[in-house]
mmCIF file of C-alpha atoms in Angstrom:
data_model
loop_
_atom_site.group_PDB
_atom_site.id
_atom_site.type_symbol
_atom_site.label_atom_id
_atom_site.label_comp_id
_atom_site.label_asym_id
_atom_site.label_seq_id
_atom_site.Cartn_x
_atom_site.Cartn_y
_atom_site.Cartn_z
ATOM 1 C CA UNK A 175 -26.489 25.929 4.323
ATOM 2 C CA UNK A 176 -27.391 22.323 3.617
ATOM 3 C CA UNK A 177 -30.765 21.118 4.808
ATOM 4 C CA UNK A 178 -30.630 17.835 6.680
ATOM 5 C CA UNK A 179 -33.614 15.658 5.821
ATOM 6 C CA UNK A 180 -35.256 12.863 7.761
ATOM 7 C CA UNK A 181 -33.779 10.457 5.200
ATOM 8 C CA UNK A 182 -30.299 11.830 6.011
ATOM 9 C CA UNK A 183 -30.998 11.156 9.679
ATOM 10 C CA UNK A 184 -32.007 7.569 8.887
ATOM 11 C CA UNK A 185 -28.807 6.953 6.927
ATOM 12 C CA UNK A 186 -26.791 8.373 9.823
ATOM 13 C CA UNK A 187 -28.683 6.193 12.276
ATOM 14 C CA UNK A 188 -27.667 3.211 10.128
ATOM 15 C CA UNK A 189 -24.010 4.301 10.346
ATOM 16 C CA UNK A 190 -24.384 4.572 14.120
ATOM 17 C CA UNK A 191 -25.991 1.091 14.222
ATOM 18 C CA UNK A 192 -22.990 -0.234 12.288
ATOM 19 C CA UNK A 193 -20.686 1.363 14.875
ATOM 20 C CA UNK A 194 -22.659 -0.129 17.773
ATOM 21 C CA UNK A 195 -22.602 -3.584 16.167
ATOM 22 C CA UNK A 196 -18.851 -3.232 15.648
ATOM 23 C CA UNK A 197 -18.270 -2.524 19.331
ATOM 24 C CA UNK A 198 -20.381 -5.562 20.275
ATOM 25 C CA UNK A 199 -18.291 -7.762 17.916
ATOM 26 C CA UNK A 200 -14.993 -6.458 19.304
ATOM 27 C CA UNK A 201 -14.284 -3.863 16.623
ATOM 28 C CA UNK A 202 -13.831 -0.116 16.867
ATOM 29 C CA UNK A 203 -16.749 2.279 17.514
ATOM 30 C CA UNK A 204 -17.123 3.556 13.952
ATOM 31 C CA UNK A 205 -19.605 2.868 11.151
ATOM 32 C CA UNK A 206 -20.331 4.274 7.712
ATOM 33 C CA UNK A 207 -22.951 4.113 4.973
ATOM 34 C CA UNK A 208 -22.607 5.202 1.341
ATOM 35 C CA UNK A 209 -25.733 6.250 -0.531
ATOM 36 C CA UNK A 210 -26.189 7.115 -4.193
ATOM 37 C CA UNK A 211 -29.408 8.162 -5.883
ATOM 38 C CA UNK A 212 -31.361 7.490 -2.700
ATOM 39 C CA UNK A 213 -30.134 3.898 -2.399
ATOM 40 C CA UNK A 214 -27.697 2.435 0.126
ATOM 41 C CA UNK A 215 -24.758 1.144 -1.915
ATOM 42 C CA UNK A 216 -22.619 -0.107 0.973
ATOM 43 C CA UNK A 217 -22.345 -0.120 4.742
ATOM 44 C CA UNK A 218 -19.541 -1.239 6.973
ATOM 45 C CA UNK A 219 -17.834 -0.727 10.283
ATOM 46 C CA UNK A 220 -14.336 -0.421 11.627
ATOM 47 C CA UNK A 221 -12.536 -3.767 11.631
ATOM 48 C CA UNK A 222 -8.957 -2.726 12.431
ATOM 49 C CA UNK A 223 -8.547 -5.126 15.353
ATOM 50 C CA UNK A 224 -10.752 -7.844 13.888
ATOM 51 C CA UNK A 225 -8.798 -7.941 10.603
ATOM 52 C CA UNK A 226 -5.398 -6.855 11.957
ATOM 53 C CA UNK A 227 -5.498 -4.132 9.316
ATOM 54 C CA UNK A 228 -4.752 -0.538 10.353
ATOM 55 C CA UNK A 229 -6.471 0.734 7.192
ATOM 56 C CA UNK A 230 -9.752 -1.071 7.928
ATOM 57 C CA UNK A 231 -11.550 2.045 9.152
ATOM 58 C CA UNK A 232 -15.301 2.181 8.607
ATOM 59 C CA UNK A 233 -15.077 4.743 5.810
ATOM 60 C CA UNK A 234 -12.355 2.847 3.924
ATOM 61 C CA UNK A 235 -14.181 -0.479 4.316
ATOM 62 C CA UNK A 236 -17.378 1.132 3.059
ATOM 63 C CA UNK A 237 -15.659 2.811 0.107
ATOM 64 C CA UNK A 238 -14.127 -0.533 -0.887
ATOM 65 C CA UNK A 239 -17.510 -2.249 -0.678
ATOM 66 C CA UNK A 240 -19.255 0.530 -2.629
ATOM 67 C CA UNK A 241 -16.651 0.447 -5.393
ATOM 68 C CA UNK A 242 -16.975 -3.331 -5.686
ATOM 69 C CA UNK A 243 -20.776 -3.084 -5.753
ATOM 70 C CA UNK A 244 -20.752 -0.374 -8.406
ATOM 71 C CA UNK A 245 -17.829 -1.718 -10.427
ATOM 72 C CA UNK A 246 -15.982 1.600 -10.370
ATOM 73 C CA UNK A 247 -13.397 3.556 -8.421
ATOM 74 C CA UNK A 248 -15.333 6.792 -8.989
ATOM 75 C CA UNK A 249 -18.137 7.428 -6.505
ATOM 76 C CA UNK A 250 -19.095 10.848 -7.847
ATOM 77 C CA UNK A 251 -22.622 11.679 -6.727
ATOM 78 C CA UNK A 252 -22.445 9.392 -3.703
ATOM 79 C CA UNK A 253 -22.813 10.588 -0.127
ATOM 80 C CA UNK A 254 -21.111 9.093 2.922
ATOM 81 C CA UNK A 255 -22.666 9.067 6.370
ATOM 82 C CA UNK A 256 -20.095 8.297 9.025
ATOM 83 C CA UNK A 257 -20.572 7.958 12.744
ATOM 84 C CA UNK A 258 -17.498 10.120 13.384
ATOM 85 C CA UNK A 259 -15.654 12.922 11.630
ATOM 86 C CA UNK A 260 -13.224 11.182 9.249
ATOM 87 C CA UNK A 261 -9.565 10.842 10.213
ATOM 88 C CA UNK A 262 -6.920 12.085 7.741
ATOM 89 C CA UNK A 263 -6.608 8.677 6.038
ATOM 90 C CA UNK A 264 -10.365 8.321 5.599
ATOM 91 C CA UNK A 265 -10.758 11.895 4.460
ATOM 92 C CA UNK A 266 -8.080 11.271 1.839
ATOM 93 C CA UNK A 267 -9.874 8.115 0.697
ATOM 94 C CA UNK A 268 -13.170 9.990 0.482
ATOM 95 C CA UNK A 269 -11.572 12.633 -1.724
ATOM 96 C CA UNK A 270 -9.863 10.001 -3.920
ATOM 97 C CA UNK A 271 -13.211 8.204 -4.335
ATOM 98 C CA UNK A 272 -14.770 11.537 -5.358
ATOM 99 C CA UNK A 273 -17.622 11.181 -2.899
ATOM 100 C CA UNK A 274 -19.737 14.320 -3.190
ATOM 101 C CA UNK A 275 -20.731 14.967 0.424
ATOM 102 C CA UNK A 276 -19.840 13.881 3.956
ATOM 103 C CA UNK A 277 -22.206 13.801 6.910
ATOM 104 C CA UNK A 278 -20.740 12.886 10.300
ATOM 105 C CA UNK A 279 -22.014 12.502 13.860
ATOM 106 C CA UNK A 280 -19.264 12.479 16.512
ATOM 107 C CA UNK A 281 -16.410 14.959 16.139
ATOM 108 C CA UNK A 282 -12.699 14.217 16.135
ATOM 109 C CA UNK A 283 -12.610 15.897 19.559
ATOM 110 C CA UNK A 284 -15.193 13.378 20.788
ATOM 111 C CA UNK A 285 -12.995 10.589 19.396
ATOM 112 C CA UNK A 286 -9.909 12.006 21.092
ATOM 113 C CA UNK A 287 -11.737 11.968 24.422
ATOM 114 C CA UNK A 288 -12.193 8.173 24.194
ATOM 115 C CA UNK A 289 -8.627 7.484 23.059
ATOM 116 C CA UNK A 290 -8.800 7.870 19.269
ATOM 117 C CA UNK A 291 -6.550 10.873 18.703
ATOM 118 C CA UNK A 292 -5.306 11.691 15.226
ATOM 119 C CA UNK A 293 -4.192 15.236 15.993
ATOM 120 C CA UNK A 294 -0.565 14.133 15.703
ATOM 121 C CA UNK A 295 -1.156 13.287 12.025
ATOM 122 C CA UNK A 296 -2.606 16.730 11.306
ATOM 123 C CA UNK A 297 0.388 18.244 13.121
ATOM 124 C CA UNK A 298 2.825 16.100 11.123
ATOM 125 C CA UNK A 299 1.283 17.298 7.845
ATOM 126 C CA UNK A 300 2.123 20.872 8.840
ATOM 127 C CA UNK A 301 5.826 20.107 9.383
ATOM 128 C CA UNK A 302 8.454 20.119 6.621
ATOM 129 C CA UNK A 303 9.422 16.578 5.573
ATOM 130 C CA UNK A 304 12.803 16.915 7.262
ATOM 131 C CA UNK A 305 11.187 17.723 10.624
ATOM 132 C CA UNK A 306 8.606 14.949 10.804
ATOM 133 C CA UNK A 307 8.669 12.258 13.469
ATOM 134 C CA UNK A 308 8.683 9.488 10.874
ATOM 135 C CA UNK A 309 11.781 9.784 8.652
ATOM 136 C CA UNK A 310 10.819 10.369 5.015
ATOM 137 C CA UNK A 311 13.874 9.886 2.815
ATOM 138 C CA UNK A 312 13.839 10.441 -0.943
ATOM 139 C CA UNK A 313 15.936 8.133 -3.142
ATOM 140 C CA UNK A 314 16.298 6.771 -6.711
ATOM 141 C CA UNK A 315 14.024 9.431 -8.194
ATOM 142 C CA UNK A 316 15.736 9.312 -11.600
ATOM 143 C CA UNK A 317 15.101 5.568 -11.865
ATOM 144 C CA UNK A 318 11.519 5.890 -10.662
ATOM 145 C CA UNK A 319 10.781 8.678 -13.162
ATOM 146 C CA UNK A 320 10.983 6.046 -15.921
ATOM 147 C CA UNK A 321 7.745 4.546 -14.591
ATOM 148 C CA UNK A 322 6.064 7.949 -14.718
ATOM 149 C CA UNK A 323 7.208 8.414 -18.315
ATOM 150 C CA UNK A 324 5.791 4.975 -19.194
ATOM 151 C CA UNK A 325 2.466 6.042 -17.685
ATOM 152 C CA UNK A 326 2.525 9.414 -19.375
ATOM 153 C CA UNK A 327 3.176 7.835 -22.800
ATOM 154 C CA UNK A 328 0.616 5.041 -22.406
ATOM 155 C CA UNK A 329 -2.264 5.484 -24.843
ATOM 156 C CA UNK A 330 -4.743 3.111 -23.213
ATOM 157 C CA UNK A 331 -4.420 4.185 -19.581
ATOM 158 C CA UNK A 332 -7.463 4.328 -17.337
ATOM 159 C CA UNK A 333 -6.964 7.721 -15.714
ATOM 160 C CA UNK A 334 -8.087 8.428 -12.235
#
């Protein structure tokens, strides 16, 4: 069991403040803070409607800002505090960024109750590709494999 410290609570309160400020500015009710080595690296809020960008969730915006600030795509050792349980896209981004821990306040059930439901995405993930709502059609794999071979043979690649 992880012990939640008063400092953790303060970081979460900052994420909640970001969410509140976002609502006041016309954005979505979500905020996030990324901390590493006891220092806030980045903070941001949801700006989907403000930026006309469906990927501009608080967690993604904060990951982008943290990576820019740190000059790396690898946030190993960092912790994210998010005002709501991450959606599938944000959770994927958190894993890709290698963030070491997630703290969240509101649950995805709480989000669903105010109109932010992502259950359909979780349900889609469970279905075979051929049964998903959004058609997913493979094509030109043999041609595309050439790019993978180029990557595989590259000596100076920056692996991630």
